[in-house]
């Protein structure tokens, strides 16, 4: 056991628990629990969004993917960053103006229907759990490497902590844990990047030249095609990454933590700058791990490459930097899973319990209690599923969650805002088509099935060759929404379209018919 790392782990946990304790005293109402009562400023929410977004996939997964696969690993960095342009220009402002606590609130502003809320809550919970599995896999591998604790116990520890943050501190605790984590992660990544760059004499051309002979891939390290040999798979991955962020529930609910749409837009600008700088530095993490840690050692620590960044820190800065970076990675996972649990719990308590089961008559206290119990349920389910995904790369697992979000949520958000004829039947059919098609395509893909024992979860022949379903499931989500609308004669939502357009762009409520 690395005692220095363990001490820093305890310091991180203690700091986050202090934040949670302070937040718990301010978390009394449903608005406090779901959105921190809209009290965050633009820069605070921007940091929190960045902290939410720079997950285990970004720090652990991308570094490992670049180290092992070269250029193909950088696809993730590009996709994650470009995705924020979609959020900034299309989603952030309308979502803040139309919604209140969850994505379903935004859709219900136009379609006041229980089916809409029920299906939207199902989507949110499904996507959040999918995303959370990746974080728990990263946590399990990290703690196992550092402290020698078995993977199962590692996952249980993180699962317990994330539940405590949400149950007691709500959105206020989650936001400040994410802000602290974002600052720590940027500092740690910057230190490693500077040391790696110094190793190449601060010369970019020298770095790229030396990387051509530093790995078993040779010159191919800098070329695409090492991991994604199927061009359709590459396009599918990038579609999912670029479009998926705009449908991720735990990112979308962050826009309700500020007072108005202008502040929401400022939040995205701050977040984009922070995230952009971070993803540029992932090049140095990946290149440094490949050159100074080596392929064999990375794979030996974790077959999927998830421990490349901590191992690089150890090689460059000894035990202290290794312990610091590992503790930061741990904080990264804690912050993201807290946001995921909160988004799923909010969907259950606000959309399903309050509006469907209680028909809008649940008191604030009952909603908060329901959300806290939902947090426990979501955490347990995620932990159980994470135990079966130990050998998967966390960046890859997150890309699958992005595909589900882009297929199930994004079409409905866009059509709600921009298509006058869009109706309830179209919204329900679009969400279900996107969700079910993406999950089905993943279930029959090489992620789940492989002819070689141990290469995937089950031994067998996959029915499709695509590892990411986005190129099929995203169009299916739009087609499902379109067909559901044109085949239904209901036009109840057309009358509210003018109101939605004005509210989405100005935030002003009233009668516009």
Short mmCIF file of C-alpha atoms in Angstrom, two decimals:
data_model
loop_
_atom_site.label_atom_id
_atom_site.label_comp_id
_atom_site.label_asym_id
_atom_site.label_seq_id
_atom_site.Cartn_x
_atom_site.Cartn_y
_atom_site.Cartn_z
CA UNK A 1 0.00 0.00 0.00
CA UNK A 2 1.28 3.46 -0.95
CA UNK A 3 0.92 5.31 2.39
CA UNK A 4 1.43 8.75 0.83
CA UNK A 5 -1.29 8.07 -1.71
CA UNK A 6 -3.54 6.71 1.02
CA UNK A 7 -3.01 9.89 3.08
CA UNK A 8 -3.90 12.09 0.12
CA UNK A 9 -6.94 9.91 -0.56
CA UNK A 10 -8.08 10.46 3.01
CA UNK A 11 -7.46 14.22 2.66
CA UNK A 12 -9.60 14.34 -0.50
CA UNK A 13 -12.38 12.35 1.18
CA UNK A 14 -12.21 14.55 4.31
CA UNK A 15 -12.40 17.75 2.23
CA UNK A 16 -15.40 16.53 0.25
CA UNK A 17 -17.19 15.39 3.40
CA UNK A 18 -16.64 18.80 5.00
CA UNK A 19 -18.16 20.40 1.87
CA UNK A 20 -21.08 17.98 2.08
CA UNK A 21 -21.65 18.74 5.78
CA UNK A 22 -21.67 22.51 5.11
CA UNK A 23 -24.01 22.05 2.13
CA UNK A 24 -26.40 19.83 4.09
CA UNK A 25 -27.28 22.77 6.35
CA UNK A 26 -28.35 24.77 3.28
CA UNK A 27 -30.27 21.95 1.60
CA UNK A 28 -33.82 22.25 2.86
CA UNK A 29 -36.12 22.72 -0.14
CA UNK A 30 -36.49 20.86 -3.45
CA UNK A 31 -34.89 23.84 -5.23
CA UNK A 32 -31.87 23.57 -2.90
CA UNK A 33 -31.58 19.83 -3.51
CA UNK A 34 -32.05 19.83 -7.29
CA UNK A 35 -30.42 23.11 -8.38
CA UNK A 36 -28.64 24.73 -5.38
CA UNK A 37 -31.49 27.26 -5.61
CA UNK A 38 -29.96 28.76 -8.77
CA UNK A 39 -27.30 30.47 -6.68
CA UNK A 40 -24.13 29.72 -8.67
CA UNK A 41 -22.38 32.45 -10.68
CA UNK A 42 -21.23 31.97 -14.27
CA UNK A 43 -17.61 31.16 -13.41
CA UNK A 44 -18.61 28.87 -10.54
CA UNK A 45 -21.00 26.91 -12.73
CA UNK A 46 -18.44 26.89 -15.55
CA UNK A 47 -15.91 25.27 -13.23
CA UNK A 48 -18.55 22.85 -11.96
CA UNK A 49 -19.53 21.90 -15.53
CA UNK A 50 -15.86 21.33 -16.35
CA UNK A 51 -15.49 19.28 -13.18
CA UNK A 52 -18.55 17.26 -14.16
CA UNK A 53 -17.32 16.75 -17.72
CA UNK A 54 -13.62 16.01 -17.13
CA UNK A 55 -14.38 12.54 -15.89
CA UNK A 56 -12.41 9.33 -15.43
CA UNK A 57 -12.85 8.88 -19.17
CA UNK A 58 -11.09 12.17 -19.85
CA UNK A 59 -8.22 11.82 -17.40
CA UNK A 60 -7.63 8.07 -17.16
CA UNK A 61 -9.29 6.73 -20.30
CA UNK A 62 -8.02 9.18 -22.93
CA UNK A 63 -4.46 9.14 -21.60
CA UNK A 64 -4.47 5.35 -21.82
CA UNK A 65 -6.15 5.33 -25.22
CA UNK A 66 -3.60 7.75 -26.71
CA UNK A 67 -0.71 5.83 -25.14
CA UNK A 68 -1.87 2.49 -26.53
CA UNK A 69 -3.57 3.51 -29.80
CA UNK A 70 -1.91 6.78 -30.76
CA UNK A 71 -3.92 9.13 -32.96
CA UNK A 72 -7.17 7.17 -32.56
CA UNK A 73 -7.17 7.92 -28.84
CA UNK A 74 -7.16 11.64 -29.57
CA UNK A 75 -10.53 11.30 -31.33
CA UNK A 76 -12.05 11.34 -27.85
CA UNK A 77 -10.40 14.64 -26.92
CA UNK A 78 -11.54 16.29 -30.15
CA UNK A 79 -15.09 14.95 -29.88
CA UNK A 80 -15.56 15.87 -26.22
CA UNK A 81 -14.38 19.44 -26.85
CA UNK A 82 -16.29 20.15 -30.08
CA UNK A 83 -19.45 18.87 -28.37
CA UNK A 84 -19.60 22.03 -26.28
CA UNK A 85 -20.23 24.14 -29.37
CA UNK A 86 -23.49 22.23 -29.85
CA UNK A 87 -24.38 22.83 -26.20
CA UNK A 88 -23.46 26.53 -26.36
CA UNK A 89 -25.27 27.48 -29.57
CA UNK A 90 -28.31 25.21 -29.50
CA UNK A 91 -29.16 23.77 -26.09
CA UNK A 92 -27.99 25.84 -23.09
CA UNK A 93 -30.21 28.92 -23.34
CA UNK A 94 -33.51 27.25 -24.40
CA UNK A 95 -33.05 24.57 -21.76
CA UNK A 96 -32.55 27.13 -18.98
CA UNK A 97 -35.50 29.25 -20.15
CA UNK A 98 -37.96 26.37 -20.54
CA UNK A 99 -36.94 24.01 -17.75
CA UNK A 100 -36.88 24.09 -13.96
CA UNK A 101 -35.17 21.04 -12.43
CA UNK A 102 -34.79 18.34 -15.13
CA UNK A 103 -34.71 17.85 -18.90
CA UNK A 104 -38.27 16.53 -18.72
CA UNK A 105 -39.40 19.95 -17.41
CA UNK A 106 -38.22 21.51 -20.66
CA UNK A 107 -40.13 19.03 -22.84
CA UNK A 108 -43.20 19.24 -20.57
CA UNK A 109 -43.27 23.01 -21.15
CA UNK A 110 -44.70 22.12 -24.54
CA UNK A 111 -46.18 18.66 -23.94
CA UNK A 112 -47.96 18.48 -20.59
CA UNK A 113 -48.23 14.70 -20.61
CA UNK A 114 -47.31 12.06 -18.02
CA UNK A 115 -45.97 9.72 -20.70
CA UNK A 116 -43.42 12.34 -21.69
CA UNK A 117 -42.15 12.69 -18.13
CA UNK A 118 -42.07 8.93 -17.58
CA UNK A 119 -40.06 8.16 -20.72
CA UNK A 120 -37.75 11.16 -20.17
CA UNK A 121 -37.06 9.95 -16.62
CA UNK A 122 -36.33 6.45 -17.97
CA UNK A 123 -33.84 7.91 -20.46
CA UNK A 124 -32.14 10.00 -17.80
CA UNK A 125 -31.74 7.09 -15.39
CA UNK A 126 -30.49 4.73 -18.16
CA UNK A 127 -27.89 7.19 -19.48
CA UNK A 128 -26.72 8.15 -15.98
CA UNK A 129 -26.19 4.52 -15.01
CA UNK A 130 -24.35 3.77 -18.26
CA UNK A 131 -22.03 6.73 -17.64
CA UNK A 132 -21.59 5.86 -13.98
CA UNK A 133 -20.36 2.36 -14.77
CA UNK A 134 -17.35 3.91 -16.51
CA UNK A 135 -16.49 6.05 -13.50
CA UNK A 136 -16.76 3.12 -11.09
CA UNK A 137 -14.57 0.94 -13.34
CA UNK A 138 -11.91 3.67 -13.29
CA UNK A 139 -12.21 4.01 -9.52
CA UNK A 140 -11.91 0.28 -8.97
CA UNK A 141 -8.76 0.02 -11.09
CA UNK A 142 -7.20 3.09 -9.47
CA UNK A 143 -7.72 2.07 -5.86
CA UNK A 144 -6.67 -1.50 -6.60
CA UNK A 145 -3.38 -0.29 -8.08
CA UNK A 146 -2.66 2.21 -5.31
CA UNK A 147 -3.86 0.59 -2.15
CA UNK A 148 -3.97 -3.08 -3.05
CA UNK A 149 -7.69 -3.22 -2.24
CA UNK A 150 -9.70 -5.70 -4.27
CA UNK A 151 -11.65 -4.26 -7.23
CA UNK A 152 -15.02 -5.16 -5.70
CA UNK A 153 -14.27 -3.33 -2.43
CA UNK A 154 -12.87 -0.36 -4.36
CA UNK A 155 -16.12 0.03 -6.28
CA UNK A 156 -18.13 -0.29 -3.06
CA UNK A 157 -16.09 2.45 -1.36
CA UNK A 158 -16.65 4.94 -4.19
CA UNK A 159 -20.31 3.97 -4.47
CA UNK A 160 -20.84 4.63 -0.78
CA UNK A 161 -19.10 8.02 -0.85
CA UNK A 162 -21.00 9.27 -3.90
CA UNK A 163 -24.29 8.31 -2.25
CA UNK A 164 -23.36 10.28 0.90
CA UNK A 165 -22.63 13.45 -1.14
CA UNK A 166 -25.99 13.40 -2.89
CA UNK A 167 -28.19 12.18 -0.03
CA UNK A 168 -26.96 14.79 2.42
CA UNK A 169 -25.64 17.68 0.32
CA UNK A 170 -27.71 17.67 -2.88
CA UNK A 171 -26.66 19.95 -5.74
CA UNK A 172 -24.79 22.43 -3.52
CA UNK A 173 -22.38 19.78 -2.25
CA UNK A 174 -22.10 18.17 -5.68
CA UNK A 175 -21.28 21.54 -7.33
CA UNK A 176 -18.54 22.50 -4.88
CA UNK A 177 -16.98 19.04 -4.97
CA UNK A 178 -16.87 19.44 -8.77
CA UNK A 179 -15.32 22.92 -8.53
CA UNK A 180 -12.56 21.75 -6.16
CA UNK A 181 -11.94 18.70 -8.31
CA UNK A 182 -11.69 20.78 -11.53
CA UNK A 183 -9.03 23.03 -9.97
CA UNK A 184 -7.02 20.07 -8.64
CA UNK A 185 -7.25 18.22 -11.96
CA UNK A 186 -6.07 21.22 -13.99
CA UNK A 187 -3.11 21.75 -11.63
CA UNK A 188 -2.09 18.07 -11.73
CA UNK A 189 -2.45 17.78 -15.50
CA UNK A 190 -0.53 21.03 -16.09
CA UNK A 191 2.40 19.87 -13.92
CA UNK A 192 2.68 16.55 -15.79
CA UNK A 193 2.33 18.24 -19.19
CA UNK A 194 5.12 20.73 -18.45
CA UNK A 195 7.46 17.95 -17.28
CA UNK A 196 6.69 15.84 -20.37
CA UNK A 197 7.20 18.83 -22.69
CA UNK A 198 10.51 19.58 -20.95
CA UNK A 199 11.63 16.02 -21.72
CA UNK A 200 11.26 16.94 -25.39
CA UNK A 201 13.12 20.26 -24.88
CA UNK A 202 9.86 22.20 -25.27
CA UNK A 203 9.96 21.38 -28.97
CA UNK A 204 6.71 20.14 -30.52
CA UNK A 205 8.39 18.88 -33.70
CA UNK A 206 10.95 16.93 -31.67
CA UNK A 207 8.14 15.38 -29.61
CA UNK A 208 6.27 14.17 -32.69
CA UNK A 209 9.48 12.95 -34.30
CA UNK A 210 10.56 10.90 -31.28
CA UNK A 211 7.07 9.40 -30.84
CA UNK A 212 7.47 7.67 -34.23
CA UNK A 213 10.00 5.29 -32.67
CA UNK A 214 8.88 5.29 -29.02
CA UNK A 215 6.13 2.67 -29.21
CA UNK A 216 5.51 -0.78 -30.75
CA UNK A 217 3.27 0.94 -33.33
CA UNK A 218 6.26 2.82 -34.78
CA UNK A 219 5.35 5.49 -37.35
CA UNK A 220 1.72 4.32 -37.28
CA UNK A 221 1.39 5.78 -33.77
CA UNK A 222 0.72 9.19 -35.30
CA UNK A 223 -1.68 7.86 -37.94
CA UNK A 224 -5.37 6.93 -37.62
CA UNK A 225 -6.49 3.32 -37.91
CA UNK A 226 -4.69 1.66 -34.99
CA UNK A 227 -7.85 1.05 -32.99
CA UNK A 228 -10.68 2.04 -35.33
CA UNK A 229 -10.02 0.10 -38.50
CA UNK A 230 -13.60 0.44 -39.69
CA UNK A 231 -14.24 3.97 -41.13
CA UNK A 232 -17.94 3.72 -40.24
CA UNK A 233 -17.00 2.99 -36.64
CA UNK A 234 -14.82 6.10 -36.55
CA UNK A 235 -17.63 8.27 -37.91
CA UNK A 236 -20.06 6.64 -35.49
CA UNK A 237 -17.81 7.37 -32.53
CA UNK A 238 -17.36 11.01 -33.46
CA UNK A 239 -21.07 11.51 -34.06
CA UNK A 240 -21.78 10.16 -30.59
CA UNK A 241 -19.11 12.32 -28.96
CA UNK A 242 -20.05 15.58 -30.71
CA UNK A 243 -23.82 15.22 -30.31
CA UNK A 244 -23.98 13.26 -27.05
CA UNK A 245 -23.04 16.03 -24.62
CA UNK A 246 -26.18 17.99 -25.53
CA UNK A 247 -28.24 15.04 -24.30
CA UNK A 248 -26.34 14.10 -21.14
CA UNK A 249 -28.68 14.56 -18.15
CA UNK A 250 -25.97 15.36 -15.58
CA UNK A 251 -24.63 18.15 -17.82
CA UNK A 252 -28.07 19.51 -18.71
CA UNK A 253 -29.19 19.91 -15.09
CA UNK A 254 -26.20 22.16 -14.44
CA UNK A 255 -27.90 24.94 -16.41
CA UNK A 256 -30.62 25.11 -13.77
CA UNK A 257 -28.12 26.02 -11.05
CA UNK A 258 -27.78 29.61 -12.30
CA UNK A 259 -30.28 32.47 -12.11
CA UNK A 260 -30.93 33.05 -15.83
CA UNK A 261 -30.11 32.06 -19.43
CA UNK A 262 -27.39 34.72 -19.81
CA UNK A 263 -25.50 33.23 -16.87
CA UNK A 264 -26.05 29.75 -18.31
CA UNK A 265 -24.43 30.82 -21.57
CA UNK A 266 -21.51 32.40 -19.65
CA UNK A 267 -21.13 29.09 -17.79
CA UNK A 268 -20.65 27.23 -21.07
CA UNK A 269 -18.06 29.75 -22.28
CA UNK A 270 -16.02 29.38 -19.07
CA UNK A 271 -16.38 25.59 -19.20
CA UNK A 272 -15.32 25.43 -22.87
CA UNK A 273 -12.09 27.33 -22.19
CA UNK A 274 -11.22 25.15 -19.19
CA UNK A 275 -12.11 21.93 -20.97
CA UNK A 276 -10.30 23.01 -24.16
CA UNK A 277 -7.04 23.66 -22.32
CA UNK A 278 -7.39 20.35 -20.51
CA UNK A 279 -7.94 18.30 -23.68
CA UNK A 280 -4.91 19.85 -25.34
CA UNK A 281 -2.88 18.64 -22.37
CA UNK A 282 -4.18 15.07 -22.83
CA UNK A 283 -1.76 14.88 -25.79
CA UNK A 284 1.14 15.25 -23.37
CA UNK A 285 -0.35 12.70 -20.98
CA UNK A 286 -0.76 10.10 -23.72
CA UNK A 287 2.55 10.77 -25.47
CA UNK A 288 4.40 10.87 -22.16
CA UNK A 289 2.90 7.58 -20.98
CA UNK A 290 3.76 5.88 -24.28
CA UNK A 291 7.34 7.19 -24.30
CA UNK A 292 8.35 7.03 -20.63
CA UNK A 293 6.14 4.34 -19.08
CA UNK A 294 5.98 1.94 -21.98
CA UNK A 295 3.32 -0.24 -23.54
CA UNK A 296 4.01 -3.36 -21.48
CA UNK A 297 3.93 -1.65 -18.09
CA UNK A 298 0.70 0.22 -18.92
CA UNK A 299 -1.05 -2.98 -20.01
CA UNK A 300 0.30 -4.91 -17.04
CA UNK A 301 -1.24 -2.39 -14.62
CA UNK A 302 -4.56 -2.35 -16.47
CA UNK A 303 -5.30 -4.08 -19.78
CA UNK A 304 -7.46 -1.19 -21.00
CA UNK A 305 -4.77 1.42 -20.25
CA UNK A 306 -6.73 3.24 -17.55
CA UNK A 307 -3.67 3.64 -15.28
CA UNK A 308 -1.40 5.33 -17.86
CA UNK A 309 -1.64 8.83 -16.31
CA UNK A 310 -0.86 7.81 -12.68
CA UNK A 311 2.03 5.61 -13.87
CA UNK A 312 3.42 8.52 -15.92
CA UNK A 313 3.26 10.72 -12.83
CA UNK A 314 5.24 8.10 -10.90
CA UNK A 315 7.95 7.87 -13.57
CA UNK A 316 8.30 11.65 -13.86
CA UNK A 317 7.84 12.81 -10.28
CA UNK A 318 8.25 9.83 -8.00
CA UNK A 319 5.88 8.71 -5.28
CA UNK A 320 4.61 12.17 -4.35
CA UNK A 321 3.43 13.14 -7.84
CA UNK A 322 2.06 9.62 -8.28
CA UNK A 323 0.10 9.93 -5.05
CA UNK A 324 -1.12 13.44 -5.86
CA UNK A 325 -2.28 12.54 -9.38
CA UNK A 326 -3.96 9.38 -8.16
CA UNK A 327 -5.78 11.29 -5.42
CA UNK A 328 -6.88 13.87 -8.02
CA UNK A 329 -8.14 11.05 -10.25
CA UNK A 330 -10.05 9.72 -7.27
CA UNK A 331 -11.57 13.18 -6.65
CA UNK A 332 -12.44 13.31 -10.35
CA UNK A 333 -14.44 10.11 -10.10
CA UNK A 334 -16.18 11.13 -6.87
CA UNK A 335 -17.30 14.45 -8.34
CA UNK A 336 -18.64 12.99 -11.57
CA UNK A 337 -20.51 10.08 -10.00
CA UNK A 338 -22.14 12.46 -7.53
CA UNK A 339 -23.49 14.50 -10.45
CA UNK A 340 -24.70 11.35 -12.18
CA UNK A 341 -26.49 10.04 -9.10
CA UNK A 342 -28.12 13.43 -8.60
CA UNK A 343 -29.40 13.63 -12.19
CA UNK A 344 -30.90 10.13 -11.99
CA UNK A 345 -32.40 10.74 -8.54
CA UNK A 346 -33.89 14.07 -9.67
CA UNK A 347 -35.50 12.39 -12.67
CA UNK A 348 -37.06 9.72 -10.48
CA UNK A 349 -38.23 11.97 -7.64
CA UNK A 350 -39.32 15.03 -9.63
CA UNK A 351 -40.61 13.51 -12.87
CA UNK A 352 -41.77 10.03 -11.92
CA UNK A 353 -42.66 10.18 -8.23
CA UNK A 354 -43.98 13.75 -7.94
CA UNK A 355 -45.70 14.22 -11.30
CA UNK A 356 -46.81 10.67 -12.16
CA UNK A 357 -47.28 8.72 -8.93
CA UNK A 358 -48.40 11.67 -6.79
CA UNK A 359 -49.98 13.66 -9.67
CA UNK A 360 -48.14 16.85 -8.69
CA UNK A 361 -49.37 16.76 -5.09
CA UNK A 362 -46.16 15.66 -3.36
CA UNK A 363 -44.83 18.09 -0.78
CA UNK A 364 -41.28 19.44 -0.98
CA UNK A 365 -40.23 17.25 1.93
CA UNK A 366 -41.65 14.13 0.26
CA UNK A 367 -39.83 14.93 -2.99
CA UNK A 368 -36.50 15.35 -1.24
CA UNK A 369 -36.98 12.08 0.68
CA UNK A 370 -37.88 10.29 -2.57
CA UNK A 371 -34.80 11.74 -4.29
CA UNK A 372 -32.56 10.55 -1.48
CA UNK A 373 -33.93 7.02 -1.60
CA UNK A 374 -33.63 7.06 -5.40
CA UNK A 375 -29.96 8.04 -4.99
CA UNK A 376 -29.37 4.91 -2.93
CA UNK A 377 -31.16 2.73 -5.49
CA UNK A 378 -29.26 4.15 -8.48
CA UNK A 379 -25.93 3.74 -6.67
CA UNK A 380 -26.60 0.08 -5.85
CA UNK A 381 -27.61 -0.75 -9.43
CA UNK A 382 -24.56 1.03 -10.88
CA UNK A 383 -22.20 -0.77 -8.51
CA UNK A 384 -23.62 -4.17 -9.48
CA UNK A 385 -23.23 -3.44 -13.21
CA UNK A 386 -19.70 -2.05 -12.77
CA UNK A 387 -18.56 -5.37 -11.34
CA UNK A 388 -19.05 -6.94 -14.81
CA UNK A 389 -17.21 -4.24 -16.78
CA UNK A 390 -13.80 -4.34 -15.09
CA UNK A 391 -11.79 -4.98 -18.28
CA UNK A 392 -13.30 -2.19 -20.40
CA UNK A 393 -11.59 1.15 -21.14
CA UNK A 394 -13.46 3.92 -19.35
CA UNK A 395 -13.27 6.37 -22.27
CA UNK A 396 -14.87 3.73 -24.45
CA UNK A 397 -17.65 3.06 -21.94
CA UNK A 398 -18.43 6.77 -21.75
CA UNK A 399 -18.57 6.98 -25.55
CA UNK A 400 -21.37 4.40 -25.44
CA UNK A 401 -23.27 6.57 -22.93
CA UNK A 402 -22.81 9.52 -25.30
CA UNK A 403 -24.33 7.47 -28.12
CA UNK A 404 -27.40 6.67 -26.00
CA UNK A 405 -27.77 10.36 -25.01
CA UNK A 406 -27.42 11.57 -28.61
CA UNK A 407 -29.97 9.01 -29.81
CA UNK A 408 -32.60 9.25 -27.08
CA UNK A 409 -32.50 12.86 -25.81
CA UNK A 410 -31.01 15.20 -28.40
CA UNK A 411 -33.64 14.62 -31.15
CA UNK A 412 -36.45 15.42 -28.70
CA UNK A 413 -34.75 18.57 -27.38
CA UNK A 414 -34.16 19.93 -30.89
CA UNK A 415 -37.60 19.07 -32.28
CA UNK A 416 -39.34 20.48 -29.21
CA UNK A 417 -37.71 23.84 -29.90
CA UNK A 418 -37.67 23.94 -33.70
CA UNK A 419 -40.55 21.86 -35.18
CA UNK A 420 -44.04 23.29 -34.96
CA UNK A 421 -45.87 20.06 -35.86
CA UNK A 422 -43.99 17.95 -33.30
CA UNK A 423 -46.39 16.30 -30.84
CA UNK A 424 -46.60 14.01 -27.81
CA UNK A 425 -46.65 10.78 -29.84
CA UNK A 426 -43.51 11.88 -31.69
CA UNK A 427 -41.71 12.77 -28.48
CA UNK A 428 -42.48 9.42 -26.84
CA UNK A 429 -41.68 7.34 -29.94
CA UNK A 430 -38.46 9.29 -30.58
CA UNK A 431 -37.15 8.84 -27.03
CA UNK A 432 -38.01 5.14 -26.90
CA UNK A 433 -36.64 4.44 -30.39
CA UNK A 434 -33.35 6.17 -29.62
CA UNK A 435 -32.96 4.50 -26.24
CA UNK A 436 -33.92 0.96 -27.22
CA UNK A 437 -32.07 0.94 -30.55
CA UNK A 438 -28.80 2.16 -29.02
CA UNK A 439 -29.00 -0.33 -26.13
CA UNK A 440 -29.88 -3.19 -28.49
CA UNK A 441 -27.03 -2.35 -30.85
CA UNK A 442 -24.59 -2.29 -27.93
CA UNK A 443 -25.96 -5.65 -26.71
CA UNK A 444 -25.16 -7.37 -30.05
CA UNK A 445 -21.85 -5.57 -30.65
CA UNK A 446 -18.19 -6.59 -30.13
CA UNK A 447 -18.29 -4.78 -26.76
CA UNK A 448 -20.37 -7.63 -25.35
CA UNK A 449 -19.48 -10.57 -27.61
CA UNK A 450 -16.10 -11.82 -28.83
CA UNK A 451 -14.98 -15.14 -30.35
CA UNK A 452 -12.00 -15.06 -27.96
CA UNK A 453 -12.67 -15.88 -24.30
CA UNK A 454 -11.93 -12.94 -22.02
CA UNK A 455 -11.83 -10.33 -24.80
CA UNK A 456 -15.39 -9.19 -24.02
CA UNK A 457 -18.07 -9.92 -21.44
CA UNK A 458 -19.36 -13.03 -23.25
CA UNK A 459 -17.79 -15.48 -25.68
CA UNK A 460 -19.60 -15.56 -29.01
CA UNK A 461 -19.91 -13.92 -32.42
CA UNK A 462 -21.21 -10.31 -32.44
CA UNK A 463 -24.07 -9.66 -34.86
CA UNK A 464 -22.67 -6.25 -35.91
CA UNK A 465 -19.10 -4.99 -36.28
CA UNK A 466 -19.72 -1.45 -34.99
CA UNK A 467 -18.36 -0.85 -31.50
CA UNK A 468 -20.28 2.42 -31.21
CA UNK A 469 -23.93 2.45 -32.36
CA UNK A 470 -24.24 6.20 -32.94
CA UNK A 471 -24.26 6.20 -36.75
CA UNK A 472 -27.36 3.97 -36.70
CA UNK A 473 -29.14 4.84 -33.45
CA UNK A 474 -28.93 8.67 -33.74
CA UNK A 475 -30.77 8.78 -37.11
CA UNK A 476 -33.22 6.21 -35.73
CA UNK A 477 -34.03 8.55 -32.84
CA UNK A 478 -34.91 11.34 -35.29
CA UNK A 479 -36.82 8.95 -37.57
CA UNK A 480 -38.81 7.58 -34.62
CA UNK A 481 -39.75 11.11 -33.57
CA UNK A 482 -40.71 12.06 -37.13
CA UNK A 483 -42.82 8.97 -37.80
CA UNK A 484 -44.52 9.17 -34.42
CA UNK A 485 -45.52 12.73 -35.22
CA UNK A 486 -46.73 12.33 -38.82
CA UNK A 487 -48.60 9.09 -38.08
CA UNK A 488 -50.43 10.71 -35.18
CA UNK A 489 -53.26 13.11 -35.90
CA UNK A 490 -52.90 14.92 -32.61
CA UNK A 491 -51.97 18.58 -33.02
CA UNK A 492 -52.30 19.68 -29.40
CA UNK A 493 -48.74 20.98 -29.21
CA UNK A 494 -48.85 23.21 -32.30
CA UNK A 495 -50.78 25.89 -30.45
CA UNK A 496 -47.96 26.26 -27.89
CA UNK A 497 -45.17 26.47 -30.45
CA UNK A 498 -45.14 30.29 -30.68
CA UNK A 499 -45.01 30.51 -26.89
CA UNK A 500 -42.15 28.01 -26.77
CA UNK A 501 -40.15 29.95 -29.36
CA UNK A 502 -40.46 33.19 -27.38
CA UNK A 503 -39.76 31.56 -24.02
CA UNK A 504 -36.80 29.57 -25.36
CA UNK A 505 -35.13 32.72 -26.67
CA UNK A 506 -36.12 35.28 -24.05
CA UNK A 507 -37.25 33.45 -20.93
CA UNK A 508 -40.41 35.59 -20.84
CA UNK A 509 -43.55 33.67 -19.89
CA UNK A 510 -47.05 34.58 -21.06
CA UNK A 511 -49.78 33.94 -23.65
CA UNK A 512 -48.51 34.28 -27.21
CA UNK A 513 -51.35 32.65 -29.14
#
